[in-house]
Amino acid sequence: MKTQSTFILGVALLLSSTSCMKDFHKPTTVTVSTFAGGATVGTTDGTGTSARFYSPEGITADAAGNLYVTDDWTGNIRKISPKAEVTTIVNNGPINMDGRGVFFWYPAGIAIDDSGTLYIADSQYSRIRKVSPAGEVTTFAGSGVQGFADGPAASAKFYKPRGVALDAFGNLYVADLDNNRIRKISPDGIVTTVAGSGAGGSADGKAAEATFSSPYDVAVDAIGNVYVADTYNNLIRKINRGGIVSTLAGSGAQGAADGRGAAASFNHPTGLGLDFFGNIYVADRSNYKIRKVTQQGLVTTIAGSGEFGSNDGPGNTATFAGPRDVAVDIIGNIYVTDDNTLIRKIVIR
């Protein structure tokens, strides 16, 4: 649920294919800490652990290191500065209105463009909304009626959209959860289907024939490949620029095995984030782990012992309570929205 500096990431993707870059970026230590939020729920702004969240869901980072978080139960949109200062930038107001007094109904995925405009999947209203840097909220696409229809923004239909991600050309990709499809919204508001027949399944192949099962999130790399957290299939899927869908990682069975491609396993992966080198970080929700998937499909566990909890510390002993989404900042720090009402930070050195 994210945006990246596309030129830098494109160079990094090329460099990461060389053996020297693989060796250089082999992690030595992983540390998990609590960046913001406390043990009790709430909507309080503040710094670090003095702030409160109710149910943080989507997360994205801008080029300056600010984080933006959707708090789905309250409908609030929050901002966290690099110094962990939490402020509310959209506070819920009248039902289903655009403007400054707005109401989001379970906002989920969030992405930000280079101008500072936020794009949010307003899941239960089945709309994609925009928040300007001044805090004005408008509907970008979706009639608000649950269903499936491509076409102009105002008449297009979504069914509980979840994850969103921007590409280098300003196209917004949407994980349309209950339609089992990946959709695209052009900058001028035309909605098309990128992949998925609409039937539930795990078939690879041509875009219109491929199937998904409740895709929860999407991420787009610098050269236009789209990655999908195919949640109920327990797979990480890839849609290349030619529209061919393949399975990048996962056996399909629930599990927590590391390995390459089908030798690896996940348990309800929900959130995706890309780093500088095109590595995909996965919120593996029901495993209580953060996983890493390389461009070659190699899966490793970055953080999380697999136990339920909120312990900070070394990556292999830290615990999560149901990580939902991940975002990677410009220097490689990983941030996680966690079901224990916390925003966690992972530093790899």
Coordinates of N, CA, C and O in Angstrom, one line a residue, residues 158-273:
F158 N -16.9 -1.3 -7.3 CA -15.9 -2.2 -6.5 C -16.7 -2.9 -5.5 O -17.9 -2.6 -5.1
Y159 N -16.1 -4.0 -4.9 CA -16.7 -4.7 -3.9 C -15.7 -5.0 -2.8 O -14.9 -5.8 -2.8
K160 N -15.8 -4.1 -1.8 CA -14.9 -4.1 -0.6 C -13.4 -4.0 -1.0 O -12.6 -5.0 -0.7
P161 N -13.0 -3.0 -1.7 CA -11.6 -2.9 -2.1 C -10.7 -2.7 -0.9 O -11.1 -2.1 0.1
R162 N -9.5 -3.3 -0.9 CA -8.6 -3.3 0.2 C -7.3 -2.6 -0.1 O -7.1 -1.5 0.3
G163 N -6.4 -3.2 -0.8 CA -5.0 -2.6 -1.0 C -5.0 -1.7 -2.2 O -5.7 -1.9 -3.2
V164 N -4.1 -0.7 -2.1 CA -3.9 0.2 -3.3 C -2.4 0.5 -3.4 O -1.7 0.5 -2.4
A165 N -2.0 0.8 -4.7 CA -0.6 1.1 -4.9 C -0.5 1.9 -6.2 O -1.3 1.6 -7.2
L166 N 0.4 2.8 -6.3 CA 0.6 3.7 -7.5 C 1.8 3.2 -8.3 O 2.8 2.8 -7.7
D167 N 1.7 3.3 -9.6 CA 2.8 3.1 -10.4 C 3.5 4.4 -10.9 O 3.1 5.5 -10.4
A168 N 4.5 4.3 -11.7 CA 5.3 5.4 -12.1 C 4.6 6.5 -12.9 O 5.0 7.6 -13.1
F169 N 3.4 6.0 -13.5 CA 2.7 6.9 -14.4 C 1.4 7.5 -13.7 O 0.5 8.1 -14.4
G170 N 1.2 7.2 -12.4 CA 0.1 7.7 -11.7 C -1.1 6.8 -11.8 O -2.2 7.2 -11.3
N171 N -1.0 5.6 -12.3 CA -2.1 4.7 -12.3 C -2.2 4.1 -10.9 O -1.2 3.8 -10.3
L172 N -3.4 3.9 -10.4 CA -3.7 3.3 -9.1 C -4.2 1.9 -9.3 O -5.2 1.7 -9.9
Y173 N -3.5 1.0 -8.7 CA -3.9 -0.4 -8.7 C -4.7 -0.7 -7.4 O -4.3 -0.3 -6.3
V174 N -5.7 -1.5 -7.5 CA -6.6 -1.8 -6.4 C -6.8 -3.3 -6.3 O -7.1 -4.0 -7.2
A175 N -6.6 -3.8 -5.0 CA -7.0 -5.2 -4.7 C -8.5 -5.2 -4.4 O -8.9 -4.8 -3.3
D176 N -9.3 -5.7 -5.3 CA -10.7 -5.6 -5.2 C -11.2 -7.0 -4.6 O -11.5 -7.9 -5.2
L177 N -11.2 -7.0 -3.2 CA -11.2 -8.2 -2.4 C -12.4 -9.1 -2.8 O -12.1 -10.3 -3.2
D178 N -13.6 -8.7 -2.7 CA -14.7 -9.6 -2.9 C -15.1 -9.8 -4.4 O -15.9 -10.6 -4.7
N179 N -14.4 -9.1 -5.3 CA -14.5 -9.3 -6.7 C -13.5 -10.3 -7.2 O -13.5 -10.7 -8.4
N180 N -12.5 -10.6 -6.3 CA -11.4 -11.5 -6.7 C -10.7 -11.0 -8.0 O -10.3 -11.8 -8.9
R181 N -10.5 -9.7 -8.0 CA -9.9 -9.1 -9.2 C -8.9 -8.0 -8.8 O -9.0 -7.4 -7.7
I182 N -7.9 -7.7 -9.7 CA -7.0 -6.6 -9.5 C -7.5 -5.5 -10.6 O -7.5 -5.8 -11.8
R183 N -7.8 -4.3 -10.1 CA -8.3 -3.3 -10.9 C -7.3 -2.2 -11.1 O -6.3 -2.0 -10.3
K184 N -7.4 -1.3 -12.1 CA -6.5 -0.2 -12.3 C -7.4 1.1 -12.6 O -8.4 1.0 -13.3
I185 N -7.0 2.2 -11.9 CA -7.7 3.4 -12.2 C -6.6 4.4 -12.8 O -5.6 4.7 -12.2
S186 N -6.9 4.8 -14.0 CA -6.0 5.8 -14.7 C -6.1 7.1 -14.0 O -7.0 7.4 -13.3
P187 N -5.1 8.0 -14.3 CA -5.1 9.3 -13.6 C -6.4 10.1 -14.0 O -6.8 11.0 -13.2
D188 N -7.0 9.8 -15.2 CA -8.2 10.5 -15.5 C -9.5 9.8 -15.1 O -10.6 10.2 -15.5
G189 N -9.3 8.8 -14.3 CA -10.5 8.1 -13.6 C -11.1 7.0 -14.3 O -12.3 6.7 -14.0
I190 N -10.5 6.4 -15.3 CA -11.1 5.3 -16.0 C -10.6 4.0 -15.3 O -9.4 3.7 -15.1
V191 N -11.6 3.2 -15.0 CA -11.4 1.9 -14.2 C -11.4 0.7 -15.2 O -12.3 0.6 -16.0
T192 N -10.3 -0.1 -15.1 CA -10.2 -1.3 -15.9 C -9.8 -2.5 -15.0 O -9.3 -2.3 -13.9
T193 N -10.0 -3.7 -15.5 CA -9.6 -4.9 -14.8 C -8.3 -5.3 -15.3 O -8.1 -5.5 -16.5
V194 N -7.3 -5.4 -14.5 CA -5.9 -5.8 -14.8 C -5.8 -7.4 -14.9 O -5.2 -7.9 -15.8
A195 N -6.4 -8.0 -13.9 CA -6.3 -9.5 -13.9 C -7.4 -10.0 -13.0 O -7.9 -9.4 -12.0
G196 N -7.8 -11.2 -13.3 CA -8.9 -11.9 -12.5 C -10.2 -12.1 -13.3 O -10.7 -11.1 -13.8
S197 N -10.6 -13.3 -13.3 CA -11.9 -13.6 -14.0 C -13.1 -13.3 -13.1 O -14.2 -13.2 -13.6
G198 N -12.8 -13.2 -11.8 CA -13.9 -13.0 -10.8 C -14.2 -14.2 -10.1 O -14.8 -14.2 -9.0
A199 N -13.9 -15.4 -10.6 CA -14.1 -16.6 -9.9 C -13.0 -16.8 -8.8 O -11.9 -16.4 -9.0
G200 N -13.3 -17.5 -7.8 CA -12.3 -17.8 -6.8 C -11.5 -18.9 -7.2 O -12.0 -19.9 -7.8
G201 N -10.1 -18.8 -7.0 CA -9.2 -19.9 -7.4 C -7.8 -19.4 -7.4 O -7.5 -18.3 -6.9
S202 N -6.9 -20.2 -7.9 CA -5.5 -19.9 -7.9 C -4.8 -20.2 -9.2 O -3.6 -20.4 -9.3
A203 N -5.6 -20.1 -10.3 CA -5.1 -20.4 -11.6 C -4.2 -19.3 -12.1 O -4.5 -18.1 -12.1
D204 N -3.0 -19.6 -12.6 CA -2.1 -18.7 -13.2 C -2.5 -18.6 -14.7 O -3.3 -19.4 -15.2
G205 N -1.8 -17.7 -15.4 CA -2.0 -17.6 -16.9 C -2.4 -16.2 -17.3 O -2.0 -15.2 -16.7
K206 N -3.1 -16.1 -18.4 CA -3.5 -14.8 -19.0 C -4.4 -14.1 -18.0 O -5.2 -14.7 -17.3
A207 N -4.3 -12.8 -18.0 CA -5.0 -12.0 -17.0 C -6.4 -12.3 -16.9 O -6.9 -12.5 -15.7
A208 N -7.2 -12.4 -18.0 CA -8.6 -12.6 -17.9 C -9.0 -14.0 -17.4 O -10.1 -14.2 -17.0
E209 N -8.1 -14.9 -17.5 CA -8.3 -16.3 -17.1 C -7.8 -16.7 -15.8 O -8.2 -17.7 -15.2
A210 N -6.9 -15.9 -15.2 CA -6.3 -16.1 -13.9 C -7.4 -15.9 -12.8 O -8.3 -15.2 -13.0
T211 N -7.2 -16.6 -11.7 CA -8.1 -16.5 -10.6 C -7.4 -16.1 -9.3 O -6.2 -16.5 -9.1
F212 N -8.1 -15.4 -8.4 CA -7.6 -15.1 -7.1 C -8.6 -15.5 -6.0 O -9.8 -15.7 -6.4
S213 N -8.2 -15.5 -4.8 CA -9.1 -15.8 -3.7 C -8.9 -14.7 -2.6 O -8.0 -14.8 -1.8
S214 N -9.7 -13.7 -2.7 CA -9.7 -12.6 -1.7 C -8.3 -11.9 -1.7 O -7.6 -11.9 -0.7
P215 N -7.9 -11.3 -2.8 CA -6.6 -10.6 -2.8 C -6.7 -9.3 -1.9 O -7.7 -8.6 -2.1
Y216 N -5.8 -9.2 -1.0 CA -5.9 -8.2 0.0 C -5.0 -7.0 -0.2 O -5.3 -5.9 0.3
D217 N -3.9 -7.1 -0.9 CA -3.0 -6.0 -1.1 C -2.3 -6.1 -2.4 O -2.1 -7.2 -3.0
V218 N -1.8 -5.0 -2.9 CA -1.0 -4.9 -4.1 C 0.2 -4.0 -3.9 O 0.2 -3.1 -3.1
A219 N 1.3 -4.3 -4.7 CA 2.5 -3.4 -4.7 C 3.0 -3.4 -6.2 O 2.8 -4.4 -6.9
V220 N 3.5 -2.3 -6.6 CA 4.0 -2.2 -8.0 C 5.5 -1.8 -8.0 O 5.8 -0.8 -7.3
D221 N 6.3 -2.5 -8.8 CA 7.7 -2.1 -8.8 C 7.9 -1.0 -9.9 O 7.0 -0.6 -10.6
A222 N 9.2 -0.6 -10.0 CA 9.5 0.5 -10.9 C 9.3 0.2 -12.3 O 9.2 1.1 -13.1
I223 N 9.3 -1.1 -12.7 CA 9.2 -1.4 -14.1 C 7.7 -1.9 -14.4 O 7.5 -2.4 -15.5
G224 N 6.8 -1.8 -13.5 CA 5.4 -2.0 -13.8 C 4.9 -3.4 -13.4 O 3.7 -3.7 -13.7
N225 N 5.7 -4.3 -12.8 CA 5.2 -5.5 -12.3 C 4.3 -5.3 -11.1 O 4.7 -4.5 -10.2
V226 N 3.2 -6.0 -11.0 CA 2.3 -5.9 -9.9 C 2.4 -7.2 -9.1 O 2.3 -8.3 -9.6
Y227 N 2.5 -7.0 -7.7 CA 2.5 -8.1 -6.8 C 1.3 -8.1 -6.0 O 0.8 -7.0 -5.6
V228 N 0.8 -9.3 -5.7 CA -0.5 -9.4 -5.0 C -0.4 -10.3 -3.8 O 0.2 -11.5 -3.9
A229 N -0.9 -9.9 -2.7 CA -1.1 -10.8 -1.5 C -2.4 -11.5 -1.7 O -3.5 -10.9 -1.5
D230 N -2.3 -12.7 -2.2 CA -3.5 -13.5 -2.5 C -3.9 -14.3 -1.2 O -3.5 -15.4 -1.0
T231 N -4.7 -13.6 -0.3 CA -4.7 -14.0 1.1 C -5.3 -15.4 1.3 O -4.7 -16.2 2.0
Y232 N -6.4 -15.7 0.8 CA -7.0 -17.0 1.1 C -6.3 -18.2 0.3 O -6.5 -19.3 0.7
N233 N -5.6 -17.8 -0.7 CA -4.7 -18.8 -1.4 C -3.4 -19.0 -0.7 O -2.6 -19.9 -1.1
N234 N -3.1 -18.1 0.2 CA -1.8 -18.2 0.9 C -0.6 -18.1 -0.1 O 0.4 -18.8 0.1
L235 N -0.8 -17.2 -1.1 CA 0.2 -17.1 -2.1 C 0.6 -15.6 -2.3 O -0.2 -14.7 -2.0
I236 N 1.8 -15.4 -2.9 CA 2.2 -14.1 -3.4 C 2.3 -14.3 -4.9 O 3.0 -15.1 -5.4
R237 N 1.4 -13.5 -5.6 CA 1.3 -13.6 -7.0 C 2.0 -12.4 -7.7 O 2.2 -11.4 -7.1
K238 N 2.3 -12.6 -9.0 CA 2.9 -11.6 -9.8 C 2.2 -11.4 -11.1 O 1.8 -12.4 -11.7
I239 N 1.9 -10.2 -11.5 CA 1.3 -9.9 -12.8 C 2.4 -9.1 -13.6 O 2.7 -7.9 -13.2
N240 N 2.9 -9.6 -14.6 CA 3.9 -8.9 -15.4 C 3.3 -7.9 -16.3 O 2.1 -7.8 -16.4
R241 N 4.1 -7.1 -17.0 CA 3.7 -6.0 -17.8 C 2.9 -6.5 -19.0 O 2.1 -5.8 -19.6
G242 N 3.0 -7.8 -19.4 CA 2.3 -8.4 -20.5 C 0.9 -9.0 -20.0 O 0.2 -9.5 -20.8
G243 N 0.6 -8.8 -18.7 CA -0.6 -9.3 -18.2 C -0.7 -10.8 -17.8 O -1.8 -11.4 -17.7
I244 N 0.5 -11.4 -17.7 CA 0.5 -12.8 -17.4 C 0.7 -12.9 -15.8 O 1.5 -12.3 -15.2
V245 N -0.2 -13.7 -15.2 CA -0.2 -13.9 -13.8 C 0.6 -15.2 -13.5 O 0.4 -16.3 -14.1
S246 N 1.5 -15.1 -12.5 CA 2.2 -16.3 -12.1 C 2.3 -16.3 -10.5 O 2.0 -15.3 -9.9
T247 N 2.6 -17.4 -10.0 CA 2.8 -17.5 -8.5 C 4.3 -17.4 -8.2 O 5.1 -18.1 -8.7
L248 N 4.6 -16.3 -7.5 CA 6.0 -16.0 -7.1 C 6.4 -16.8 -6.0 O 7.6 -17.3 -5.9
A249 N 5.6 -17.0 -5.0 CA 6.0 -17.7 -3.8 C 4.8 -18.3 -3.0 O 3.7 -17.6 -3.0
G250 N 5.0 -19.4 -2.5 CA 3.9 -20.1 -1.7 C 3.4 -21.4 -2.3 O 3.3 -21.5 -3.5
S251 N 3.2 -22.3 -1.4 CA 2.7 -23.6 -1.9 C 1.2 -23.7 -2.0 O 0.6 -24.5 -2.6
G252 N 0.5 -22.7 -1.4 CA -1.0 -22.7 -1.3 C -1.5 -23.3 0.0 O -2.6 -22.9 0.4
A253 N -0.7 -24.1 0.6 CA -1.1 -24.7 1.9 C -0.7 -23.7 3.0 O 0.3 -23.0 2.9
Q254 N -1.5 -23.6 4.1 CA -1.1 -22.8 5.3 C 0.2 -23.4 5.9 O 0.3 -24.6 6.1
G255 N 1.1 -22.5 6.2 CA 2.4 -22.9 6.8 C 3.3 -21.7 7.0 O 2.9 -20.6 6.7
A256 N 4.5 -21.9 7.5 CA 5.4 -20.9 7.8 C 6.8 -21.2 7.3 O 7.8 -20.7 7.8
A257 N 6.9 -22.1 6.3 CA 8.2 -22.6 5.8 C 8.9 -21.5 4.9 O 8.2 -20.9 4.1
D258 N 10.1 -21.3 5.2 CA 11.0 -20.5 4.3 C 11.4 -21.4 3.1 O 11.4 -22.6 3.2
G259 N 11.9 -20.7 2.1 CA 12.3 -21.5 0.9 C 12.1 -20.7 -0.4 O 11.7 -19.6 -0.3
R260 N 12.3 -21.4 -1.5 CA 12.1 -20.7 -2.8 C 10.8 -21.2 -3.4 O 10.5 -22.4 -3.5
G261 N 10.0 -20.2 -3.9 CA 8.8 -20.5 -4.7 C 7.8 -21.4 -3.9 O 7.4 -21.0 -2.8
A262 N 7.5 -22.5 -4.5 CA 6.5 -23.4 -3.9 C 6.9 -24.1 -2.7 O 6.1 -24.7 -2.0
A263 N 8.2 -24.0 -2.4 CA 8.7 -24.7 -1.2 C 8.4 -23.8 0.1 O 8.4 -24.4 1.2
A264 N 8.1 -22.6 -0.1 CA 7.7 -21.7 1.0 C 6.2 -21.8 1.3 O 5.4 -22.2 0.4
S265 N 5.8 -21.3 2.4 CA 4.4 -21.3 2.7 C 4.0 -20.1 3.6 O 4.9 -19.5 4.3
F266 N 2.8 -19.6 3.5 CA 2.3 -18.5 4.2 C 1.0 -18.9 4.9 O 0.4 -19.9 4.6
N267 N 0.5 -18.0 5.8 CA -0.8 -18.2 6.5 C -1.5 -16.8 6.5 O -1.3 -16.0 7.4
H268 N -2.3 -16.6 5.5 CA -3.1 -15.4 5.3 C -2.2 -14.2 5.2 O -2.3 -13.3 6.0
P269 N -1.4 -14.1 4.2 CA -0.6 -12.8 4.0 C -1.6 -11.7 3.6 O -2.5 -11.9 2.8
T270 N -1.4 -10.5 4.2 CA -2.3 -9.4 3.9 C -1.6 -8.2 3.3 O -2.2 -7.6 2.4
G271 N -0.5 -7.7 3.9 CA 0.1 -6.5 3.4 C 1.4 -6.7 2.7 O 2.1 -7.6 3.0
L272 N 1.7 -5.8 1.7 CA 2.9 -5.9 1.0 C 3.6 -4.5 1.0 O 3.0 -3.5 0.9
G273 N 4.9 -4.5 1.0 CA 5.7 -3.3 0.8 C 7.0 -3.7 0.0 O 7.5 -4.8 0.1

